[in-house]
Steps between C-alpha positions, in 0.01 A plus 500: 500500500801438348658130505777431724804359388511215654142479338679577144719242562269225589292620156778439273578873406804718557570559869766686705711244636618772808173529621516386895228264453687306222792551718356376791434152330819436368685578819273257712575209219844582548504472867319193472782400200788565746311272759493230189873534403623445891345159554812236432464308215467181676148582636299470139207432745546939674552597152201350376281664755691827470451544126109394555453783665677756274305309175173566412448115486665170451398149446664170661872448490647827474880578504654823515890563534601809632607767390173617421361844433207635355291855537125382628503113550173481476413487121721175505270195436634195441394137445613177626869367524612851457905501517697837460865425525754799666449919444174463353363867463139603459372850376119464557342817494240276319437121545776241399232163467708203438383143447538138629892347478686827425860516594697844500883450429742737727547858404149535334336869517103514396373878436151611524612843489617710252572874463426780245742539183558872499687685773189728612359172592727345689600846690124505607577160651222301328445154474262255320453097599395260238445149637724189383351146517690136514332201391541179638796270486758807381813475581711803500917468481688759700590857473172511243265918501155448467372833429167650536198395328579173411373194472667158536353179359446169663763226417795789468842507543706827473879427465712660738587840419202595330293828496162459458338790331187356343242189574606166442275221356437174684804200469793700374844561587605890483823656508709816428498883559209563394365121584383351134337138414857230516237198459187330550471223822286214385378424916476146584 
């Protein structure tokens, strides 16, 4: 029997993003997303529990400013003292892990998804997720693309601005289109 695409996409391999089961999972996270972004801003403790339940998981002391938008919700696992500042938006067709102490700067866009490079490809609709990992105590300036597939040190901090195209070591700033090495951080 042949694999379904929603089974494709879960595997890691090239899936068509109009099929009505993948469909079906990114309009329920954004139902649950437009429930997220109508809670006021002065009741941190409804957005909390809102974004809860459309994450995978969180740890203690998470804060979440709206807007907020992302296409499953539930690959989103994030650590303690989690704090993602305004119009945070998450593509996770496949898991988005971050660690402890992580703070998102407004306007930030992670990708887990990314589409074929010739024009047959994309008219077929297909799609392929590659996971992107966030190590502890990264902080991440605004209006900063994380793209698929990477990997983000502990100890980081990505100036604002910056598209992040390949994996960054532990204790170093980043910066630039694409993000390269400004300096090391010696951590105290």
């Amino acid at each position: 029997m042949p694999k379904s695409e929603l089974q494709k996409l879960e595997d890691g391999e090239w899936y068509k993003f109009n099929d009505p089961e993948v469909a079906a999972r990114k309009l329920n996270s954004a139902t649950l997303c437009q429930e997220f972004n109508a809670i006021p801003e002065n009741e941190p403790e409804k957005q909390a529990a809102k974004a809860r339940e459309i994450f995978g998981s969180a740890g203690k002391n998470l804060v979440v400013h709206s807007r907020l938008n992302v296409d499953y919700g539930k690959n989103i696992h994030v650590g303690d003292n989690f704090l993602a500042n305004y119009n945070l938006t998450v593509l996770d067709i496949a898991p988005v892990e971050s660690g402890d102490n992580v703070w998102i700067g407004p306007n930030t866009d992670i990708y887990t998804v990314n589409h074929p490079l010739t024009a047959k490809g994309r008219r077929e609709r297909l799609g392929i997720g590659k996971p992107v990992k966030i190590g502890n105590d990264v902080w991440i300036g605004g209006h900063t693309t994380i793209c698929p597939g990477v990997t983000i040190g502990s100890g980081v901090v990505i100036a604002a601005g910056a598209v992040v195209t390949k994996d960054i070591p532990d204790n170093v700033v980043v910066g630039g289109v694409p993000a390269k090495i400004i300096k090391k951080i010696e951590q105290d």
